[in-house]
PDB file of C-alpha atoms in Angstrom:
ATOM      1  CA  UNK G   1       0.000   0.000   0.000  1.00 53.00           C
ATOM      2  CA  UNK G   2       1.289   3.456  -0.836  1.00 57.00           C
ATOM      3  CA  UNK G   3       0.172   6.938   0.189  1.00 56.00           C
ATOM      4  CA  UNK G   4      -1.785   7.288  -3.066  1.00 72.00           C
ATOM      5  CA  UNK G   5      -4.108   4.565  -1.761  1.00 92.00           C
ATOM      6  CA  UNK G   6      -5.029   6.438   1.407  1.00 95.00           C
ATOM      7  CA  UNK G   7      -6.895   9.587   2.368  1.00 95.00           C
ATOM      8  CA  UNK G   8      -6.751  10.802   5.953  1.00 96.00           C
ATOM      9  CA  UNK G   9      -8.229  14.110   7.040  1.00 96.00           C
ATOM     10  CA  UNK G  10      -9.439  15.861  10.193  1.00 96.00           C
ATOM     11  CA  UNK G  11     -12.795  17.618   9.832  1.00 95.00           C
ATOM     12  CA  UNK G  12     -14.825  19.834  12.129  1.00 93.00           C
ATOM     13  CA  UNK G  13     -17.488  17.958  14.079  1.00 93.00           C
ATOM     14  CA  UNK G  14     -20.268  19.963  12.444  1.00 93.00           C
ATOM     15  CA  UNK G  15     -22.873  19.290   9.777  1.00 94.00           C
ATOM     16  CA  UNK G  16     -20.596  21.147   7.375  1.00 96.00           C
ATOM     17  CA  UNK G  17     -17.722  18.802   8.273  1.00 95.00           C
ATOM     18  CA  UNK G  18     -19.946  15.756   7.672  1.00 95.00           C
ATOM     19  CA  UNK G  19     -21.010  17.125   4.291  1.00 96.00           C
ATOM     20  CA  UNK G  20     -17.363  17.792   3.390  1.00 97.00           C
ATOM     21  CA  UNK G  21     -16.454  14.190   4.338  1.00 97.00           C
ATOM     22  CA  UNK G  22     -18.998  12.908   1.817  1.00 96.00           C
ATOM     23  CA  UNK G  23     -17.814  15.269  -0.929  1.00 96.00           C
ATOM     24  CA  UNK G  24     -14.127  14.481  -0.355  1.00 96.00           C
ATOM     25  CA  UNK G  25     -14.898  10.760  -0.473  1.00 96.00           C
ATOM     26  CA  UNK G  26     -16.731  11.151  -3.757  1.00 96.00           C
ATOM     27  CA  UNK G  27     -13.833  13.088  -5.292  1.00 96.00           C
ATOM     28  CA  UNK G  28     -11.149  10.734  -3.946  1.00 95.00           C
ATOM     29  CA  UNK G  29     -12.887   7.597  -5.174  1.00 94.00           C
ATOM     30  CA  UNK G  30     -13.465   9.203  -8.553  1.00 93.00           C
ATOM     31  CA  UNK G  31      -9.741   9.989  -8.709  1.00 94.00           C
ATOM     32  CA  UNK G  32      -8.959   6.362  -7.831  1.00 92.00           C
ATOM     33  CA  UNK G  33     -11.359   5.203 -10.560  1.00 90.00           C
ATOM     34  CA  UNK G  34     -13.638   3.462  -8.069  1.00 90.00           C
ATOM     35  CA  UNK G  35     -17.446   3.597  -7.979  1.00 85.00           C
ATOM     36  CA  UNK G  36     -18.469   5.970  -5.237  1.00 85.00           C
ATOM     37  CA  UNK G  37     -22.246   5.968  -4.757  1.00 91.00           C
ATOM     38  CA  UNK G  38     -22.431   3.303  -2.042  1.00 94.00           C
ATOM     39  CA  UNK G  39     -19.210   4.379  -0.337  1.00 95.00           C
ATOM     40  CA  UNK G  40     -20.266   8.022  -0.136  1.00 95.00           C
ATOM     41  CA  UNK G  41     -23.542   6.922   1.445  1.00 95.00           C
ATOM     42  CA  UNK G  42     -21.618   4.930   4.080  1.00 96.00           C
ATOM     43  CA  UNK G  43     -19.320   7.896   4.754  1.00 97.00           C
ATOM     44  CA  UNK G  44     -22.305  10.253   4.984  1.00 96.00           C
ATOM     45  CA  UNK G  45     -23.971   8.034   7.605  1.00 95.00           C
ATOM     46  CA  UNK G  46     -20.809   7.482   9.670  1.00 95.00           C
ATOM     47  CA  UNK G  47     -19.836  11.156   9.528  1.00 95.00           C
ATOM     48  CA  UNK G  48     -23.365  12.235  10.514  1.00 93.00           C
ATOM     49  CA  UNK G  49     -23.208   9.838  13.470  1.00 92.00           C
ATOM     50  CA  UNK G  50     -19.820  11.259  14.494  1.00 92.00           C
ATOM     51  CA  UNK G  51     -21.271  14.762  14.444  1.00 92.00           C
ATOM     52  CA  UNK G  52     -24.574  13.903  16.147  1.00 87.00           C
ATOM     53  CA  UNK G  53     -23.455  11.326  18.696  1.00 80.00           C
ATOM     54  CA  UNK G  54     -19.655  11.611  18.930  1.00 77.00           C
ATOM     55  CA  UNK G  55     -19.144  15.337  19.165  1.00 76.00           C
ATOM     56  CA  UNK G  56     -17.100  16.899  21.954  1.00 78.00           C
ATOM     57  CA  UNK G  57     -16.746  20.662  21.919  1.00 81.00           C
ATOM     58  CA  UNK G  58     -13.415  21.701  20.429  1.00 76.00           C
ATOM     59  CA  UNK G  59     -12.600  18.255  19.007  1.00 86.00           C
ATOM     60  CA  UNK G  60     -12.774  17.169  15.374  1.00 91.00           C
ATOM     61  CA  UNK G  61     -13.533  13.839  13.758  1.00 94.00           C
ATOM     62  CA  UNK G  62     -11.237  12.006  11.370  1.00 96.00           C
ATOM     63  CA  UNK G  63     -12.098  10.390   8.057  1.00 97.00           C
ATOM     64  CA  UNK G  64      -9.798   7.759   6.642  1.00 97.00           C
ATOM     65  CA  UNK G  65     -10.166   5.867   3.358  1.00 97.00           C
ATOM     66  CA  UNK G  66      -7.924   2.976   2.378  1.00 96.00           C
ATOM     67  CA  UNK G  67      -7.960   1.382  -1.063  1.00 94.00           C
ATOM     68  CA  UNK G  68      -6.559  -2.132  -0.897  1.00 92.00           C
ATOM     69  CA  UNK G  69      -4.996  -4.018  -3.788  1.00 90.00           C
ATOM     70  CA  UNK G  70      -7.931  -6.469  -3.947  1.00 90.00           C
ATOM     71  CA  UNK G  71     -10.363  -3.591  -4.567  1.00 88.00           C
ATOM     72  CA  UNK G  72     -11.694  -3.463  -0.999  1.00 93.00           C
ATOM     73  CA  UNK G  73     -12.369   0.006   0.335  1.00 96.00           C
ATOM     74  CA  UNK G  74     -12.012   0.508   4.082  1.00 96.00           C
ATOM     75  CA  UNK G  75     -13.757   3.543   5.549  1.00 97.00           C
ATOM     76  CA  UNK G  76     -12.959   4.723   9.067  1.00 97.00           C
ATOM     77  CA  UNK G  77     -14.542   7.569  10.995  1.00 96.00           C
ATOM     78  CA  UNK G  78     -13.026   8.382  14.382  1.00 94.00           C
ATOM     79  CA  UNK G  79     -14.716  10.642  16.923  1.00 92.00           C
ATOM     80  CA  UNK G  80     -14.101  11.717  20.517  1.00 87.00           C
ATOM     81  CA  UNK G  81     -16.932   9.853  22.287  1.00 76.00           C
ATOM     82  CA  UNK G  82     -15.734   6.314  22.893  1.00 75.00           C
ATOM     83  CA  UNK G  83     -18.376   5.714  25.540  1.00 78.00           C
ATOM     84  CA  UNK G  84     -21.155   6.173  22.952  1.00 77.00           C
ATOM     85  CA  UNK G  85     -20.603   3.131  20.791  1.00 76.00           C
ATOM     86  CA  UNK G  86     -23.145   2.377  18.038  1.00 75.00           C
ATOM     87  CA  UNK G  87     -25.116  -0.820  18.318  1.00 71.00           C
ATOM     88  CA  UNK G  88     -25.957  -3.095  15.392  1.00 68.00           C
ATOM     89  CA  UNK G  89     -29.441  -2.415  14.029  1.00 64.00           C
ATOM     90  CA  UNK G  90     -32.103  -4.869  15.136  1.00 66.00           C
ATOM     91  CA  UNK G  91     -34.656  -6.260  12.729  1.00 59.00           C
ATOM     92  CA  UNK G  92     -37.450  -5.531  15.227  1.00 49.00           C
ATOM     93  CA  UNK G  93     -36.523  -1.824  15.185  1.00 55.00           C
ATOM     94  CA  UNK G  94     -37.371  -1.390  11.496  1.00 59.00           C
ATOM     95  CA  UNK G  95     -40.015   1.260  12.225  1.00 57.00           C
ATOM     96  CA  UNK G  96     -38.018   3.003  14.975  1.00 57.00           C
ATOM     97  CA  UNK G  97     -37.333   6.736  14.756  1.00 59.00           C
ATOM     98  CA  UNK G  98     -33.554   6.365  14.824  1.00 60.00           C
ATOM     99  CA  UNK G  99     -30.920   3.841  13.837  1.00 63.00           C
ATOM    100  CA  UNK G 100     -31.561   3.833  10.108  1.00 74.00           C
ATOM    101  CA  UNK G 101     -28.056   5.073   9.340  1.00 81.00           C
ATOM    102  CA  UNK G 102     -26.433   1.906  10.613  1.00 86.00           C
ATOM    103  CA  UNK G 103     -28.932  -0.152   8.592  1.00 88.00           C
ATOM    104  CA  UNK G 104     -27.645   1.627   5.491  1.00 90.00           C
ATOM    105  CA  UNK G 105     -24.033   0.971   6.516  1.00 93.00           C
ATOM    106  CA  UNK G 106     -24.820  -2.709   7.155  1.00 91.00           C
ATOM    107  CA  UNK G 107     -26.587  -3.002   3.801  1.00 91.00           C
ATOM    108  CA  UNK G 108     -23.663  -1.642   1.777  1.00 93.00           C
ATOM    109  CA  UNK G 109     -20.698  -2.914   3.803  1.00 94.00           C
ATOM    110  CA  UNK G 110     -19.268  -6.402   3.568  1.00 94.00           C
ATOM    111  CA  UNK G 111     -18.443  -5.981   7.260  1.00 95.00           C
ATOM    112  CA  UNK G 112     -18.355  -3.143   9.765  1.00 94.00           C
ATOM    113  CA  UNK G 113     -17.534  -2.608  13.411  1.00 93.00           C
ATOM    114  CA  UNK G 114     -16.288  -0.371  16.197  1.00 92.00           C
ATOM    115  CA  UNK G 115     -12.918  -0.234  17.957  1.00 92.00           C
ATOM    116  CA  UNK G 116     -11.434   1.967  20.644  1.00 89.00           C
ATOM    117  CA  UNK G 117      -9.369   4.935  19.511  1.00 90.00           C
ATOM    118  CA  UNK G 118      -6.749   6.928  21.427  1.00 87.00           C
ATOM    119  CA  UNK G 119      -7.778   9.601  23.935  1.00 86.00           C
ATOM    120  CA  UNK G 120     -11.086   7.924  24.794  1.00 85.00           C
ATOM    121  CA  UNK G 121     -12.454   8.010  21.257  1.00 90.00           C
ATOM    122  CA  UNK G 122     -13.846   5.349  18.961  1.00 93.00           C
ATOM    123  CA  UNK G 123     -13.406   4.380  15.345  1.00 94.00           C
ATOM    124  CA  UNK G 124     -16.342   3.052  13.360  1.00 94.00           C
ATOM    125  CA  UNK G 125     -15.141   1.198  10.286  1.00 96.00           C
ATOM    126  CA  UNK G 126     -16.753  -0.385   7.269  1.00 96.00           C
ATOM    127  CA  UNK G 127     -15.306  -2.435   4.436  1.00 97.00           C
ATOM    128  CA  UNK G 128     -16.875  -2.469   0.993  1.00 95.00           C
ATOM    129  CA  UNK G 129     -15.833  -5.127  -1.497  1.00 91.00           C
ATOM    130  CA  UNK G 130     -15.565  -4.271  -5.169  1.00 72.00           C
ATOM    131  CA  UNK G 131     -17.909  -4.182  -6.892  1.00 61.00           C
ATOM    132  CA  UNK G 132     -19.849  -2.686  -4.027  1.00 52.00           C
ATOM    133  CA  UNK G 133     -22.664  -5.198  -3.702  1.00 40.00           C
ATOM    134  CA  UNK G 134     -24.214  -4.514  -0.320  1.00 45.00           C
ATOM    135  CA  UNK G 135     -25.441  -7.017   2.183  1.00 42.00           C
ATOM    136  CA  UNK G 136     -22.778  -9.659   1.558  1.00 38.00           C
ATOM    137  CA  UNK G 137     -21.603 -10.330   5.095  1.00 39.00           C
ATOM    138  CA  UNK G 138     -23.162  -7.273   6.642  1.00 36.00           C
ATOM    139  CA  UNK G 139     -24.440  -7.209  10.206  1.00 36.00           C
ATOM    140  CA  UNK G 140     -26.901  -9.964   9.212  1.00 31.00           C
ATOM    141  CA  UNK G 141     -24.192 -12.598   8.765  1.00 31.00           C
ATOM    142  CA  UNK G 142     -21.724 -11.200  11.296  1.00 36.00           C
ATOM    143  CA  UNK G 143     -24.237 -10.967  14.137  1.00 30.00           C
ATOM    144  CA  UNK G 144     -22.512 -12.064  17.308  1.00 32.00           C
ATOM    145  CA  UNK G 145     -19.051 -11.768  15.773  1.00 34.00           C
ATOM    146  CA  UNK G 146     -16.322  -9.919  17.644  1.00 33.00           C
ATOM    147  CA  UNK G 147     -16.555  -6.434  16.193  1.00 35.00           C
ATOM    148  CA  UNK G 148     -13.211  -5.338  17.626  1.00 35.00           C
ATOM    149  CA  UNK G 149     -11.150  -6.939  14.845  1.00 37.00           C
ATOM    150  CA  UNK G 150      -9.635  -5.705  12.612  1.00 43.00           C
ATOM    151  CA  UNK G 151      -8.571  -2.524  14.330  1.00 45.00           C
ATOM    152  CA  UNK G 152      -8.040   0.986  13.018  1.00 47.00           C
ATOM    153  CA  UNK G 153      -5.494   1.681  10.328  1.00 47.00           C
ATOM    154  CA  UNK G 154      -1.967   2.243  11.542  1.00 43.00           C
ATOM    155  CA  UNK G 155       0.402   4.781  10.045  1.00 39.00           C
TER     156      UNK G 155
END
C-alpha cells in the first residue's frame, strides 16, 4: 500500500464537516477510478453519526479511506466519544425513529464494526468489497461476531 491509496483528514465535528467528508470521499474515489455511490452513502452516515453522537466541543472527527490491492475500500470515521458506541441495528426496530443510518451501513458494507481509539475516542469502520454489492456479510451474517477486529489503520 502506498500513500496514493489512502486519504486521511481531520474535519470539524459539524454538519458542514460531515457534508465535506462525503464530498471528499466522492472526489477521492473518482480519482482512484472506483465507484463511489455506495461508499459516499456509508461515509455520509458514519460522519453524521460522528457529528450527532460523537461530538465533543473543540474536538474534530477524522475520516480515513484505504484502497486495498484487492479492490476493498475501508472507511474509518473516528470521533471523541468512545463511551457512545453504536449498536448493530435490530430487525425488530425497522419502524423506529432512529438507527436507520447503521442499517444503510450494514446493507452496503461487507463488514463493519467499532474499535477503541486513542484519547477515549472510537473508530467506526466499514469495508466495501468491489464491486460494491451490499449485504454480503453485513451485520446480518456477522451478528454475534467480535466487532473489535480488525482494528483501526496504523500509520
